[in-house]
PDB file of C-alpha atoms in Angstrom:
ATOM      1  CA  MET X 838     -43.847 -10.338  33.288  1.00 50.00           C
ATOM      2  CA  SER X 839     -40.354  -8.973  33.908  1.00 57.00           C
ATOM      3  CA  VAL X 840     -38.328  -8.245  30.791  1.00 56.00           C
ATOM      4  CA  LEU X 841     -35.338 -10.054  32.288  1.00 59.00           C
ATOM      5  CA  LYS X 842     -37.411 -13.252  32.616  1.00 63.00           C
ATOM      6  CA  SER X 843     -38.794 -13.186  29.079  1.00 70.00           C
ATOM      7  CA  ILE X 844     -37.671 -15.746  26.513  1.00 74.00           C
ATOM      8  CA  LYS X 845     -37.076 -12.926  24.027  1.00 73.00           C
ATOM      9  CA  PHE X 846     -34.541 -11.269  26.336  1.00 76.00           C
ATOM     10  CA  ARG X 847     -32.778 -14.529  27.147  1.00 78.00           C
ATOM     11  CA  LEU X 848     -32.546 -15.554  23.494  1.00 79.00           C
ATOM     12  CA  THR X 849     -31.065 -12.192  22.575  1.00 81.00           C
ATOM     13  CA  LEU X 850     -28.654 -12.313  25.526  1.00 83.00           C
ATOM     14  CA  TRP X 851     -27.356 -15.774  24.638  1.00 85.00           C
ATOM     15  CA  TYR X 852     -27.072 -14.709  20.998  1.00 82.00           C
ATOM     16  CA  LEU X 853     -24.980 -11.690  21.984  1.00 87.00           C
ATOM     17  CA  ILE X 854     -22.804 -13.774  24.313  1.00 89.00           C
ATOM     18  CA  ALA X 855     -22.091 -16.195  21.459  1.00 89.00           C
ATOM     19  CA  ILE X 856     -21.258 -13.276  19.128  1.00 90.00           C
ATOM     20  CA  VAL X 857     -18.920 -11.681  21.697  1.00 90.00           C
ATOM     21  CA  VAL X 858     -17.111 -14.976  22.351  1.00 92.00           C
ATOM     22  CA  LEU X 859     -16.597 -15.534  18.619  1.00 92.00           C
ATOM     23  CA  LEU X 860     -15.361 -11.967  18.146  1.00 92.00           C
ATOM     24  CA  VAL X 861     -12.887 -12.306  21.019  1.00 92.00           C
ATOM     25  CA  LEU X 862     -11.573 -15.585  19.623  1.00 95.00           C
ATOM     26  CA  PHE X 863     -11.322 -14.196  16.097  1.00 93.00           C
ATOM     27  CA  GLY X 864      -9.659 -10.961  17.234  1.00 92.00           C
ATOM     28  CA  THR X 865      -7.163 -12.795  19.449  1.00 93.00           C
ATOM     29  CA  VAL X 866      -6.168 -15.279  16.757  1.00 95.00           C
ATOM     30  CA  ALA X 867      -5.978 -12.599  14.048  1.00 94.00           C
ATOM     31  CA  TYR X 868      -3.885 -10.312  16.281  1.00 94.00           C
ATOM     32  CA  TYR X 869      -1.518 -13.151  17.170  1.00 95.00           C
ATOM     33  CA  LEU X 870      -1.049 -14.220  13.540  1.00 95.00           C
ATOM     34  CA  LEU X 871      -0.515 -10.637  12.365  1.00 95.00           C
ATOM     35  CA  SER X 872       1.977  -9.915  15.150  1.00 93.00           C
ATOM     36  CA  ARG X 873       3.867 -13.138  14.516  1.00 93.00           C
ATOM     37  CA  ASN X 874       4.132 -12.488  10.771  1.00 95.00           C
ATOM     38  CA  LEU X 875       5.261  -8.889  11.261  1.00 94.00           C
ATOM     39  CA  TYR X 876       7.968  -9.861  13.722  1.00 92.00           C
ATOM     40  CA  LYS X 877       8.964 -12.769  11.484  1.00 93.00           C
ATOM     41  CA  ASN X 878       9.505 -10.321   8.615  1.00 94.00           C
ATOM     42  CA  LEU X 879      11.510  -8.059  10.913  1.00 93.00           C
ATOM     43  CA  ASP X 880      13.667 -10.994  12.039  1.00 92.00           C
ATOM     44  CA  GLU X 881      14.287 -12.015   8.455  1.00 93.00           C
ATOM     45  CA  SER X 882      15.382  -8.482   7.568  1.00 92.00           C
ATOM     46  CA  LEU X 883      17.754  -8.423  10.567  1.00 92.00           C
ATOM     47  CA  ARG X 884      19.265 -11.761   9.561  1.00 92.00           C
ATOM     48  CA  ALA X 885      19.750 -10.563   5.984  1.00 91.00           C
ATOM     49  CA  ARG X 886      21.346  -7.348   7.223  1.00 89.00           C
ATOM     50  CA  VAL X 887      23.843  -9.239   9.381  1.00 88.00           C
ATOM     51  CA  ILE X 888      24.846 -11.340   6.373  1.00 88.00           C
ATOM     52  CA  GLU X 889      25.454  -8.135   4.410  1.00 86.00           C
ATOM     53  CA  LEU X 890      27.553  -6.668   7.220  1.00 85.00           C
ATOM     54  CA  GLU X 891      29.611  -9.834   7.592  1.00 83.00           C
ATOM     55  CA  GLY X 892      30.633  -9.451   3.971  1.00 82.00           C
ATOM     56  CA  SER X 893      31.856  -5.888   4.487  1.00 79.00           C
ATOM     57  CA  ILE X 894      33.370  -5.946   7.979  1.00 80.00           C
ATOM     58  CA  LYS X 895      37.097  -5.669   8.605  1.00 80.00           C
ATOM     59  CA  ILE X 896      38.537  -6.258  12.064  1.00 75.00           C
ATOM     60  CA  GLU X 897      42.181  -5.529  12.816  1.00 73.00           C
ATOM     61  CA  GLY X 898      42.943  -5.950  16.484  1.00 67.00           C
ATOM     62  CA  SER X 899      40.460  -3.702  18.284  1.00 67.00           C
ATOM     63  CA  ARG X 900      39.690  -1.664  15.188  1.00 74.00           C
ATOM     64  CA  VAL X 901      36.430  -2.364  13.331  1.00 74.00           C
ATOM     65  CA  GLN X 902      35.567  -0.943   9.910  1.00 76.00           C
ATOM     66  CA  PHE X 903      32.691  -1.443   7.470  1.00 75.00           C
ATOM     67  CA  GLU X 904      33.008  -1.006   3.729  1.00 71.00           C
ATOM     68  CA  GLN X 905      29.376   0.093   3.442  1.00 74.00           C
ATOM     69  CA  LYS X 906      27.437   2.776   5.239  1.00 78.00           C
ATOM     70  CA  VAL X 907      25.666   1.651   8.411  1.00 78.00           C
ATOM     71  CA  ASN X 908      22.553   3.538   9.509  1.00 79.00           C
ATOM     72  CA  GLU X 909      21.026   1.192  12.065  1.00 83.00           C
ATOM     73  CA  LEU X 910      22.197   0.058  15.481  1.00 87.00           C
ATOM     74  CA  VAL X 911      25.207  -2.282  15.183  1.00 87.00           C
ATOM     75  CA  MET X 912      27.335  -3.542  18.081  1.00 88.00           C
ATOM     76  CA  ILE X 913      30.467  -5.683  17.909  1.00 88.00           C
ATOM     77  CA  TYR X 914      31.549  -7.693  20.987  1.00 88.00           C
ATOM     78  CA  ASP X 915      34.962  -9.308  21.339  1.00 86.00           C
ATOM     79  CA  ALA X 916      35.649 -12.869  22.478  1.00 84.00           C
ATOM     80  CA  ASP X 917      35.432 -11.782  26.135  1.00 84.00           C
ATOM     81  CA  GLY X 918      31.996 -10.198  25.680  1.00 84.00           C
ATOM     82  CA  ALA X 919      33.291  -6.642  25.850  1.00 85.00           C
ATOM     83  CA  LEU X 920      31.845  -4.027  23.515  1.00 85.00           C
ATOM     84  CA  MET X 921      34.363  -3.210  20.772  1.00 84.00           C
ATOM     85  CA  GLN X 922      32.349  -0.955  18.494  1.00 82.00           C
ATOM     86  CA  ARG X 923      28.922   0.648  18.506  1.00 85.00           C
ATOM     87  CA  LEU X 924      27.278   2.308  15.520  1.00 84.00           C
ATOM     88  CA  GLY X 925      23.930   4.038  15.632  1.00 80.00           C
ATOM     89  CA  PRO X 926      22.058   5.333  18.689  1.00 80.00           C
ATOM     90  CA  ASN X 927      23.678   5.003  22.101  1.00 80.00           C
ATOM     91  CA  VAL X 928      21.130   2.774  23.821  1.00 77.00           C
ATOM     92  CA  GLU X 929      21.680   0.791  26.996  1.00 79.00           C
ATOM     93  CA  PHE X 930      20.114  -2.665  27.130  1.00 79.00           C
ATOM     94  CA  GLU X 931      19.274  -4.670  30.206  1.00 72.00           C
ATOM     95  CA  ASN X 932      19.087  -8.271  28.999  1.00 73.00           C
ATOM     96  CA  ILE X 933      21.478  -9.013  26.127  1.00 83.00           C
ATOM     97  CA  ASP X 934      24.470 -10.485  27.972  1.00 84.00           C
ATOM     98  CA  LYS X 935      23.147 -14.022  27.592  1.00 87.00           C
ATOM     99  CA  THR X 936      22.420 -13.450  23.890  1.00 88.00           C
ATOM    100  CA  VAL X 937      25.963 -12.146  23.300  1.00 88.00           C
ATOM    101  CA  ARG X 938      27.485 -15.147  25.108  1.00 89.00           C
ATOM    102  CA  GLU X 939      25.430 -17.540  22.991  1.00 89.00           C
ATOM    103  CA  ALA X 940      26.634 -15.793  19.839  1.00 89.00           C
ATOM    104  CA  LEU X 941      30.252 -16.083  21.002  1.00 89.00           C
ATOM    105  CA  PHE X 942      29.670 -19.811  21.458  1.00 90.00           C
ATOM    106  CA  GLY X 943      28.408 -20.035  17.866  1.00 88.00           C
ATOM    107  CA  LYS X 944      24.624 -19.783  18.335  1.00 91.00           C
ATOM    108  CA  SER X 945      22.604 -17.087  16.573  1.00 91.00           C
ATOM    109  CA  SER X 946      19.475 -15.827  18.317  1.00 90.00           C
ATOM    110  CA  PHE X 947      16.853 -13.100  18.439  1.00 90.00           C
ATOM    111  CA  VAL X 948      15.858 -11.124  21.508  1.00 88.00           C
ATOM    112  CA  SER X 949      13.561  -8.195  22.313  1.00 86.00           C
ATOM    113  CA  ALA X 950      15.846  -6.148  24.544  1.00 83.00           C
ATOM    114  CA  SER X 951      14.238  -3.724  26.958  1.00 81.00           C
ATOM    115  CA  THR X 952      15.607  -0.212  27.408  1.00 78.00           C
ATOM    116  CA  PRO X 953      15.314   2.096  30.427  1.00 75.00           C
ATOM    117  CA  ASN X 954      13.512   4.936  28.630  1.00 73.00           C
ATOM    118  CA  GLY X 955      11.887   3.498  25.534  1.00 72.00           C
ATOM    119  CA  PRO X 956      10.279   0.546  23.821  1.00 75.00           C
ATOM    120  CA  ALA X 957      11.984  -2.812  23.464  1.00 83.00           C
ATOM    121  CA  VAL X 958      14.418  -3.115  20.551  1.00 87.00           C
ATOM    122  CA  ARG X 959      14.486  -6.216  18.390  1.00 90.00           C
ATOM    123  CA  LEU X 960      18.038  -7.558  18.230  1.00 91.00           C
ATOM    124  CA  TYR X 961      19.739 -10.306  16.269  1.00 92.00           C
ATOM    125  CA  ALA X 962      23.074 -11.612  17.522  1.00 91.00           C
ATOM    126  CA  SER X 963      25.267 -13.723  15.246  1.00 90.00           C
ATOM    127  CA  PRO X 964      28.789 -15.155  15.578  1.00 91.00           C
ATOM    128  CA  PHE X 965      31.481 -13.965  13.195  1.00 88.00           C
ATOM    129  CA  ASN X 966      34.831 -15.732  12.853  1.00 85.00           C
ATOM    130  CA  VAL X 967      37.575 -13.183  12.290  1.00 80.00           C
ATOM    131  CA  ASP X 968      40.076 -16.006  11.801  1.00 78.00           C
ATOM    132  CA  SER X 969      40.493 -19.599  12.869  1.00 73.00           C
ATOM    133  CA  ARG X 970      41.073 -18.601  16.500  1.00 80.00           C
ATOM    134  CA  THR X 971      39.113 -15.389  16.977  1.00 80.00           C
ATOM    135  CA  ARG X 972      35.354 -15.060  17.090  1.00 87.00           C
ATOM    136  CA  VAL X 973      33.288 -11.948  17.738  1.00 87.00           C
ATOM    137  CA  ALA X 974      29.550 -11.334  18.057  1.00 89.00           C
ATOM    138  CA  ILE X 975      27.705  -9.020  15.695  1.00 89.00           C
ATOM    139  CA  VAL X 976      24.457  -7.583  17.058  1.00 90.00           C
ATOM    140  CA  VAL X 977      22.060  -5.640  14.838  1.00 91.00           C
ATOM    141  CA  GLY X 978      18.958  -3.967  16.246  1.00 89.00           C
ATOM    142  CA  ARG X 979      15.909  -2.110  15.015  1.00 88.00           C
ATOM    143  CA  LEU X 980      12.998  -0.450  16.735  1.00 86.00           C
ATOM    144  CA  PRO X 981       9.681  -2.174  15.903  1.00 87.00           C
ATOM    145  CA  ASN X 982       7.887   1.181  15.602  1.00 86.00           C
ATOM    146  CA  ASP X 983       6.172   0.276  12.338  1.00 89.00           C
ATOM    147  CA  ILE X 984       4.983  -3.026  13.791  1.00 91.00           C
ATOM    148  CA  LEU X 985       3.641  -1.344  16.923  1.00 90.00           C
ATOM    149  CA  SER X 986       1.794   1.230  14.805  1.00 92.00           C
ATOM    150  CA  VAL X 987       0.219  -1.446  12.601  1.00 93.00           C
ATOM    151  CA  LEU X 988      -0.829  -3.495  15.636  1.00 93.00           C
ATOM    152  CA  ALA X 989      -2.303  -0.409  17.326  1.00 94.00           C
ATOM    153  CA  ILE X 990      -4.353   0.402  14.209  1.00 95.00           C
ATOM    154  CA  PHE X 991      -5.438  -3.232  13.966  1.00 94.00           C
ATOM    155  CA  ARG X 992      -6.582  -3.231  17.624  1.00 94.00           C
ATOM    156  CA  MET X 993      -8.571  -0.047  17.049  1.00 95.00           C
ATOM    157  CA  VAL X 994     -10.227  -1.435  13.910  1.00 93.00           C
ATOM    158  CA  ILE X 995     -11.075  -4.733  15.616  1.00 93.00           C
ATOM    159  CA  LEU X 996     -12.472  -2.965  18.697  1.00 92.00           C
ATOM    160  CA  ASN X 997     -14.642  -0.491  16.768  1.00 93.00           C
ATOM    161  CA  SER X 998     -15.844  -3.154  14.339  1.00 91.00           C
ATOM    162  CA  SER X 999     -16.695  -5.490  17.221  1.00 90.00           C
ATOM    163  CA  LEU X1000     -18.689  -2.808  19.057  1.00 91.00           C
ATOM    164  CA  LEU X1001     -20.620  -1.965  15.899  1.00 92.00           C
ATOM    165  CA  LEU X1002     -21.253  -5.640  15.193  1.00 90.00           C
ATOM    166  CA  VAL X1003     -22.482  -6.259  18.754  1.00 88.00           C
ATOM    167  CA  VAL X1004     -24.931  -3.343  18.493  1.00 89.00           C
ATOM    168  CA  LEU X1005     -26.213  -4.562  15.121  1.00 89.00           C
ATOM    169  CA  ALA X1006     -26.380  -8.142  16.394  1.00 85.00           C
ATOM    170  CA  GLY X1007     -28.348  -7.023  19.449  1.00 83.00           C
ATOM    171  CA  ALA X1008     -30.866  -5.133  17.331  1.00 85.00           C
ATOM    172  CA  GLY X1009     -31.096  -8.009  14.864  1.00 83.00           C
ATOM    173  CA  GLY X1010     -31.441 -10.542  17.674  1.00 79.00           C
ATOM    174  CA  LEU X1011     -34.321  -8.606  19.240  1.00 79.00           C
ATOM    175  CA  PHE X1012     -36.032  -8.345  15.849  1.00 82.00           C
ATOM    176  CA  LEU X1013     -35.647 -12.048  15.097  1.00 80.00           C
ATOM    177  CA  ALA X1014     -36.700 -13.093  18.603  1.00 76.00           C
ATOM    178  CA  ASP X1015     -39.759 -10.846  18.422  1.00 76.00           C
ATOM    179  CA  ARG X1016     -40.702 -12.207  15.006  1.00 76.00           C
ATOM    180  CA  THR X1017     -40.098 -15.804  16.072  1.00 73.00           C
ATOM    181  CA  LEU X1018     -42.157 -15.498  19.259  1.00 72.00           C
ATOM    182  CA  LYS X1019     -44.968 -13.476  17.679  1.00 74.00           C
ATOM    183  CA  PRO X1020     -47.066 -16.636  17.064  1.00 71.00           C
ATOM    184  CA  VAL X1021     -46.691 -17.529  20.737  1.00 72.00           C
ATOM    185  CA  GLU X1022     -48.237 -14.199  21.732  1.00 74.00           C
ATOM    186  CA  ARG X1023     -51.084 -14.774  19.252  1.00 74.00           C
ATOM    187  CA  ILE X1024     -51.684 -18.278  20.639  1.00 72.00           C
ATOM    188  CA  THR X1025     -51.653 -16.845  24.167  1.00 73.00           C
ATOM    189  CA  ASP X1026     -54.217 -14.140  23.298  1.00 72.00           C
ATOM    190  CA  ILE X1027     -56.552 -16.644  21.583  1.00 71.00           C
ATOM    191  CA  ALA X1028     -56.251 -19.163  24.412  1.00 70.00           C
ATOM    192  CA  ARG X1029     -56.946 -16.430  26.970  1.00 72.00           C
ATOM    193  CA  GLY X1030     -60.138 -15.447  25.119  1.00 69.00           C
ATOM    194  CA  ILE X1031     -61.535 -18.990  25.047  1.00 69.00           C
ATOM    195  CA  GLY X1032     -63.930 -19.510  27.976  1.00 62.00           C
ATOM    196  CA  GLU X1033     -66.520 -21.998  29.108  1.00 53.00           C
ATOM    197  CA  SER X1034     -69.197 -20.370  26.972  1.00 57.00           C
ATOM    198  CA  ASP X1035     -67.027 -20.211  23.830  1.00 66.00           C
ATOM    199  CA  LEU X1036     -65.224 -23.496  23.441  1.00 68.00           C
ATOM    200  CA  SER X1037     -65.864 -23.563  19.716  1.00 67.00           C
ATOM    201  CA  ARG X1038     -62.979 -21.228  18.947  1.00 69.00           C
ATOM    202  CA  ARG X1039     -59.738 -22.708  17.697  1.00 70.00           C
ATOM    203  CA  ILE X1040     -56.193 -21.510  17.319  1.00 68.00           C
ATOM    204  CA  ASP X1041     -55.108 -20.935  13.735  1.00 69.00           C
ATOM    205  CA  VAL X1042     -52.363 -23.339  12.656  1.00 62.00           C
ATOM    206  CA  GLU X1043     -50.133 -21.509  10.159  1.00 65.00           C
ATOM    207  CA  SER X1044     -46.988 -23.626  10.236  1.00 65.00           C
ATOM    208  CA  GLU X1045     -45.754 -27.162  10.678  1.00 66.00           C
ATOM    209  CA  ASP X1046     -42.981 -26.386  13.157  1.00 68.00           C
ATOM    210  CA  GLU X1047     -42.970 -26.662  16.952  1.00 70.00           C
ATOM    211  CA  LEU X1048     -45.429 -23.775  17.310  1.00 69.00           C
ATOM    212  CA  GLY X1049     -47.765 -25.407  14.824  1.00 73.00           C
ATOM    213  CA  ARG X1050     -47.717 -28.654  16.825  1.00 76.00           C
ATOM    214  CA  LEU X1051     -48.332 -26.672  20.007  1.00 74.00           C
ATOM    215  CA  ALA X1052     -51.384 -25.029  18.403  1.00 74.00           C
ATOM    216  CA  GLU X1053     -52.691 -28.435  17.249  1.00 77.00           C
ATOM    217  CA  THR X1054     -52.214 -29.831  20.749  1.00 80.00           C
ATOM    218  CA  LEU X1055     -54.121 -26.935  22.308  1.00 77.00           C
ATOM    219  CA  ASN X1056     -56.877 -27.288  19.706  1.00 73.00           C
ATOM    220  CA  GLY X1057     -57.171 -30.977  20.586  1.00 78.00           C
ATOM    221  CA  MET X1058     -57.379 -30.155  24.289  1.00 78.00           C
ATOM    222  CA  ILE X1059     -60.047 -27.492  23.697  1.00 74.00           C
ATOM    223  CA  ALA X1060     -62.005 -29.931  21.542  1.00 76.00           C
ATOM    224  CA  ARG X1061     -61.966 -32.528  24.325  1.00 80.00           C
ATOM    225  CA  LEU X1062     -63.071 -29.906  26.857  1.00 75.00           C
ATOM    226  CA  GLU X1063     -65.913 -28.838  24.553  1.00 72.00           C
ATOM    227  CA  GLU X1064     -67.025 -32.436  24.150  1.00 77.00           C
ATOM    228  CA  ALA X1065     -66.893 -32.986  27.930  1.00 76.00           C
ATOM    229  CA  PHE X1066     -68.978 -29.863  28.617  1.00 74.00           C
ATOM    230  CA  GLN X1067     -71.553 -30.909  26.011  1.00 76.00           C
ATOM    231  CA  LYS X1068     -71.901 -34.315  27.644  1.00 77.00           C
ATOM    232  CA  GLN X1069     -72.424 -32.660  31.056  1.00 76.00           C
ATOM    233  CA  ARG X1070     -75.132 -30.435  29.651  1.00 70.00           C
TER     234      ARG X1070
END
């Protein structure tokens, strides 16, 4: 009998498929939750930083000053959306015009802004009222390098753990399938050895499960055949 057609192989295959599906679901959900929480913490830190900067900023005409030292990327846009001041690395962004306009209209928002030569930068844009008639937009950005590193490590751990678990599950599945189907092989060998001249043999019934009922059924059939042959003789 072909190995691919054996019940043992099919049981193990379905067992491995179920394990792989569960691992994929678990890994996907865990990765999503971890990524969401990490970016949520980053967003909260950006929001808190903007609040700090709003308390130390001084704008006089086109001149912008901060009372505290600024190490990260900070950009100030005037009411027309023109860049007034930039602190930090000189990075060009491709998709922040809409975010700046929303901030000038009074709506704070987060955006992952793509750059031509590097990873996307997480930005937070917030409106700041200089006076009753003048509003500017404050944009603070940080690279999510730490988040990307943690997610990369997490992917590697999940992948290696999943491969190891699949190998162990395959070996364990073969062992369990072989042990479970061992009585079937014994029943097959005994039934094959019973012939017309030796109908007195019976299959040992060692359990009360489905295999035990199968053995009892075969014993009943052999007993009826033995009785029929005796009547013929």
